[in-house]
mmCIF file of C-alpha atoms in Angstrom:
data_model
loop_
_atom_site.group_PDB
_atom_site.id
_atom_site.type_symbol
_atom_site.label_atom_id
_atom_site.label_comp_id
_atom_site.label_asym_id
_atom_site.label_seq_id
_atom_site.Cartn_x
_atom_site.Cartn_y
_atom_site.Cartn_z
ATOM 1 C CA MET A 1313 82.746 63.235 145.601
ATOM 2 C CA THR A 1314 83.768 60.690 143.026
ATOM 3 C CA ALA A 1315 82.858 61.302 139.392
ATOM 4 C CA THR A 1316 81.219 58.583 137.384
ATOM 5 C CA GLU A 1317 79.945 58.345 133.863
ATOM 6 C CA ASP A 1318 76.411 58.424 135.310
ATOM 7 C CA SER A 1319 74.405 61.393 136.460
ATOM 8 C CA PHE A 1320 76.016 63.338 139.251
ATOM 9 C CA LEU A 1321 75.105 66.834 140.348
ATOM 10 C CA PRO A 1322 76.749 68.892 143.071
ATOM 11 C CA ALA A 1323 74.693 68.671 146.264
ATOM 12 C CA ARG A 1324 74.970 72.420 146.821
ATOM 13 C CA PRO A 1325 76.203 75.536 145.015
ATOM 14 C CA LEU A 1326 80.003 75.804 145.083
ATOM 15 C CA THR A 1327 81.987 79.028 144.891
ATOM 16 C CA ALA A 1328 85.588 79.197 143.709
ATOM 17 C CA ARG A 1329 88.010 82.011 142.945
ATOM 18 C CA TRP A 1330 91.440 81.843 141.343
ATOM 19 C CA ARG A 1331 94.187 84.431 141.078
ATOM 20 C CA SER A 1332 96.340 84.533 137.972
ATOM 21 C CA LEU A 1333 100.061 84.066 138.545
ATOM 22 C CA GLU A 1334 100.814 85.780 135.212
ATOM 23 C CA GLY A 1335 100.166 89.379 136.280
ATOM 24 C CA ASP A 1336 96.851 90.768 137.417
ATOM 25 C CA GLY A 1337 93.856 88.517 136.985
ATOM 26 C CA LEU A 1338 90.991 86.998 138.891
ATOM 27 C CA ASP A 1339 88.282 84.435 138.089
ATOM 28 C CA HIS A 1340 85.191 84.035 140.249
ATOM 29 C CA VAL A 1341 82.654 81.257 139.573
ATOM 30 C CA VAL A 1342 79.585 79.696 141.133
ATOM 31 C CA VAL A 1343 78.842 76.064 140.218
ATOM 32 C CA ALA A 1344 75.258 75.067 140.948
ATOM 33 C CA PRO A 1345 72.775 72.284 140.289
ATOM 34 C CA GLU A 1346 69.859 73.659 138.311
ATOM 35 C CA ASP A 1347 66.919 71.720 136.851
ATOM 36 C CA GLY A 1348 68.931 68.498 136.475
ATOM 37 C CA ARG A 1349 71.963 70.308 135.035
ATOM 38 C CA VAL A 1350 75.263 71.694 136.300
ATOM 39 C CA VAL A 1351 75.562 75.427 135.596
ATOM 40 C CA PHE A 1352 78.747 77.482 135.885
ATOM 41 C CA ARG A 1353 78.437 81.268 136.084
ATOM 42 C CA GLY A 1354 81.627 83.252 136.298
ATOM 43 C CA ALA A 1355 83.539 86.421 135.587
ATOM 44 C CA VAL A 1356 87.200 86.760 134.640
ATOM 45 C CA ILE A 1357 89.351 89.869 134.535
ATOM 46 C CA GLY A 1358 92.950 89.830 133.397
ATOM 47 C CA ALA A 1359 95.298 90.454 130.505
ATOM 48 C CA ARG A 1360 96.997 88.349 127.850
ATOM 49 C CA GLY A 1361 99.644 89.576 125.471
ATOM 50 C CA GLY A 1362 99.301 93.069 126.904
ATOM 51 C CA ALA A 1363 95.567 93.250 126.121
ATOM 52 C CA PRO A 1364 93.268 93.558 129.156
ATOM 53 C CA TYR A 1365 89.927 91.743 129.195
ATOM 54 C CA GLY A 1366 86.792 91.433 131.288
ATOM 55 C CA VAL A 1367 84.621 88.401 130.479
ATOM 56 C CA TYR A 1368 81.521 86.878 131.988
ATOM 57 C CA TYR A 1369 80.606 83.318 131.106
ATOM 58 C CA ARG A 1370 77.951 80.673 131.582
ATOM 59 C CA ILE A 1371 78.569 77.004 130.859
ATOM 60 C CA ASP A 1372 75.591 74.648 131.054
ATOM 61 C CA CYS A 1373 76.346 70.945 131.370
ATOM 62 C CA ASP A 1374 73.981 68.008 131.553
ATOM 63 C CA ALA A 1375 73.964 65.764 134.629
ATOM 64 C CA GLY A 1376 76.878 63.768 133.150
ATOM 65 C CA TRP A 1377 79.047 66.933 132.987
ATOM 66 C CA ARG A 1378 78.885 67.126 129.172
ATOM 67 C CA VAL A 1379 78.809 70.713 127.873
ATOM 68 C CA ARG A 1380 75.479 71.622 126.312
ATOM 69 C CA GLU A 1381 75.806 75.409 126.041
ATOM 70 C CA LEU A 1382 78.442 78.135 126.323
ATOM 71 C CA ALA A 1383 77.663 81.834 126.496
ATOM 72 C CA LEU A 1384 80.386 84.477 126.783
ATOM 73 C CA GLY A 1385 80.167 88.221 126.911
ATOM 74 C CA SER A 1386 82.644 90.988 127.508
ATOM 75 C CA VAL A 1387 82.583 94.522 128.810
ATOM 76 C CA ASP A 1388 83.412 95.770 125.289
ATOM 77 C CA GLY A 1389 80.219 94.231 123.863
ATOM 78 C CA ARG A 1390 81.636 91.145 122.159
ATOM 79 C CA GLY A 1391 80.075 87.760 122.758
ATOM 80 C CA LEU A 1392 79.951 84.119 121.742
ATOM 81 C CA HIS A 1393 77.142 81.568 121.998
ATOM 82 C CA LEU A 1394 77.688 77.870 121.223
ATOM 83 C CA VAL A 1395 75.449 74.855 121.789
ATOM 84 C CA SER A 1396 76.292 71.156 121.823
ATOM 85 C CA ASP A 1397 74.344 67.925 121.752
ATOM 86 C CA GLY A 1398 76.676 66.554 124.448
ATOM 87 C CA ARG A 1399 78.048 63.952 122.015
ATOM 88 C CA GLY A 1400 80.571 66.140 120.201
ATOM 89 C CA HIS A 1401 78.423 68.068 117.701
ATOM 90 C CA TRP A 1402 78.303 71.854 117.908
ATOM 91 C CA ALA A 1403 76.292 74.749 116.483
ATOM 92 C CA ASN A 1404 76.338 78.483 116.910
ATOM 93 C CA GLY A 1405 73.647 80.266 118.879
ATOM 94 C CA VAL A 1406 71.275 80.415 115.884
ATOM 95 C CA GLY A 1407 71.604 76.688 115.171
ATOM 96 C CA GLU A 1408 74.114 76.674 112.295
ATOM 97 C CA PRO A 1409 76.280 73.525 112.531
ATOM 98 C CA LEU A 1410 79.994 73.912 113.291
ATOM 99 C CA PRO A 1411 81.451 70.631 111.968
ATOM 100 C CA GLN A 1412 85.031 71.760 112.636
ATOM 101 C CA PHE A 1413 84.322 71.009 116.327
ATOM 102 C CA ASP A 1414 82.997 67.479 115.796
ATOM 103 C CA GLY A 1415 84.370 65.218 118.492
ATOM 104 C CA CYS A 1416 84.912 67.996 121.042
ATOM 105 C CA LEU A 1417 83.051 67.305 124.263
ATOM 106 C CA ASP A 1418 84.464 70.157 126.322
ATOM 107 C CA VAL A 1419 85.296 73.830 126.151
ATOM 108 C CA ASP A 1420 88.534 75.425 127.314
ATOM 109 C CA LEU A 1421 88.321 79.105 128.170
ATOM 110 C CA ALA A 1422 91.504 81.162 128.253
ATOM 111 C CA GLY A 1423 92.107 82.832 131.579
ATOM 112 C CA THR A 1424 90.437 80.289 133.871
ATOM 113 C CA PRO A 1425 91.363 76.868 135.273
ATOM 114 C CA LEU A 1426 87.650 76.089 135.733
ATOM 115 C CA THR A 1427 87.338 74.331 132.391
ATOM 116 C CA ASN A 1428 89.939 71.734 133.429
ATOM 117 C CA THR A 1429 87.250 70.471 135.812
ATOM 118 C CA LEU A 1430 84.962 69.307 132.993
ATOM 119 C CA PRO A 1431 86.963 66.323 131.665
ATOM 120 C CA ILE A 1432 88.183 65.469 135.164
ATOM 121 C CA ARG A 1433 84.678 65.285 136.637
ATOM 122 C CA ARG A 1434 82.981 63.566 133.720
ATOM 123 C CA ARG A 1435 84.565 60.188 134.255
ATOM 124 C CA ALA A 1436 85.786 57.804 136.934
ATOM 125 C CA TRP A 1437 89.598 57.701 136.688
ATOM 126 C CA THR A 1438 92.054 55.012 137.709
ATOM 127 C CA PRO A 1439 95.699 55.748 138.570
ATOM 128 C CA GLY A 1440 97.798 56.025 135.404
ATOM 129 C CA GLU A 1441 94.770 56.289 133.102
ATOM 130 C CA THR A 1442 95.286 58.716 130.205
ATOM 131 C CA ALA A 1443 92.735 60.390 127.966
ATOM 132 C CA GLU A 1444 93.513 62.472 124.882
ATOM 133 C CA LEU A 1445 90.717 64.946 124.251
ATOM 134 C CA ARG A 1446 89.675 67.571 121.722
ATOM 135 C CA MET A 1447 88.452 70.852 123.182
ATOM 136 C CA VAL A 1448 86.703 73.919 121.796
ATOM 137 C CA TYR A 1449 89.282 76.488 122.916
ATOM 138 C CA VAL A 1450 88.139 80.124 123.218
ATOM 139 C CA PRO A 1451 90.814 82.830 123.536
ATOM 140 C CA PHE A 1452 89.669 86.029 125.200
ATOM 141 C CA ASP A 1453 91.514 88.321 122.782
ATOM 142 C CA SER A 1454 89.509 87.287 119.701
ATOM 143 C CA TYR A 1455 86.593 85.075 120.853
ATOM 144 C CA VAL A 1456 87.306 82.952 117.762
ATOM 145 C CA PRO A 1457 87.039 79.308 118.894
ATOM 146 C CA ALA A 1458 89.495 76.673 117.663
ATOM 147 C CA VAL A 1459 90.122 72.974 118.290
ATOM 148 C CA ASP A 1460 92.749 72.259 120.929
ATOM 149 C CA GLY A 1461 94.131 68.828 121.825
ATOM 150 C CA GLN A 1462 94.747 68.075 125.483
ATOM 151 C CA ILE A 1463 95.992 65.031 127.372
ATOM 152 C CA TYR A 1464 94.989 64.233 130.955
ATOM 153 C CA THR A 1465 96.652 61.524 133.023
ATOM 154 C CA CYS A 1466 95.359 60.569 136.448
ATOM 155 C CA LEU A 1467 98.190 60.566 138.974
ATOM 156 C CA GLU A 1468 95.991 60.222 142.043
ATOM 157 C CA PRO A 1469 92.198 59.897 141.599
ATOM 158 C CA GLY A 1470 90.351 62.856 143.050
ATOM 159 C CA ARG A 1471 93.599 64.694 143.862
ATOM 160 C CA ARG A 1472 96.187 65.136 141.080
ATOM 161 C CA PHE A 1473 96.256 65.060 137.282
ATOM 162 C CA HIS A 1474 99.000 65.593 134.758
ATOM 163 C CA TYR A 1475 97.822 67.982 132.048
ATOM 164 C CA GLN A 1476 99.661 68.262 128.725
ATOM 165 C CA ALA A 1477 98.970 70.113 125.513
ATOM 166 C CA ALA A 1478 98.720 67.562 122.689
ATOM 167 C CA ASP A 1479 101.457 69.422 120.793
ATOM 168 C CA ARG A 1480 103.697 69.004 123.890
ATOM 169 C CA SER A 1481 104.135 72.803 124.205
ATOM 170 C CA PHE A 1482 102.937 72.907 127.821
ATOM 171 C CA GLU A 1483 102.403 70.616 130.776
ATOM 172 C CA ALA A 1484 101.576 70.903 134.466
ATOM 173 C CA VAL A 1485 100.466 68.801 137.406
ATOM 174 C CA LEU A 1486 97.055 70.008 138.557
ATOM 175 C CA SER A 1487 95.886 69.577 142.141
ATOM 176 C CA ILE A 1488 92.129 69.395 142.655
ATOM 177 C CA ASP A 1489 89.787 69.481 145.632
ATOM 178 C CA SER A 1490 87.099 66.941 146.556
ATOM 179 C CA ASP A 1491 84.680 68.710 144.180
ATOM 180 C CA GLY A 1492 87.075 68.356 141.216
ATOM 181 C CA LEU A 1493 87.953 72.063 141.103
ATOM 182 C CA VAL A 1494 91.588 73.027 140.546
ATOM 183 C CA THR A 1495 93.372 74.255 143.672
ATOM 184 C CA ASP A 1496 96.841 74.642 142.178
ATOM 185 C CA TYR A 1497 97.843 75.133 138.547
ATOM 186 C CA PRO A 1498 101.625 75.691 138.795
ATOM 187 C CA GLY A 1499 102.806 78.854 137.096
ATOM 188 C CA LEU A 1500 99.318 79.949 136.001
ATOM 189 C CA PHE A 1501 96.682 79.980 138.776
ATOM 190 C CA THR A 1502 96.208 79.531 142.478
ATOM 191 C CA ARG A 1503 92.910 79.045 144.286
ATOM 192 C CA VAL A 1504 92.070 81.785 146.792
ATOM 193 C CA ILE A 1505 88.580 80.571 147.884
#
């Protein structure tokens, strides 16, 4: 499938699972069309900085793959609920504005390569095209979201993207499948289904 800036929903539910290459960890997600939206439901288990975690998540996107809602929960009872207007304005789950995230269209969840799919699928890319984006990054150790800058460059439309942290602290070439889901994230994740 080729992403466009117009409406585009998966034709069927998709299932993906990734194994962490940094110790024990697994992410399982189902991506499904639902009432004109794209809904991601997943669970991640793993560890970062020596602290184990178990997280379930739901990301609701509109038909243009813009995040509209994020809900996280963990086995220890913590949670996070954010909503977006799809144009870069965010609020918490009770509707209080979060202006520090203005301009962020996407979320980036620690411990899963799934969220790399969002900016990749939302637009039609040409070879060599670069986009610098602001993300709402959510670490699984604290659940305290922060703004994170990320740069994506299309190496081969529908197949490979260069990902780089805006502060230049990390970079990788991501391989994706025909549905835009990461198949190989060197050094961090590998797709197992």
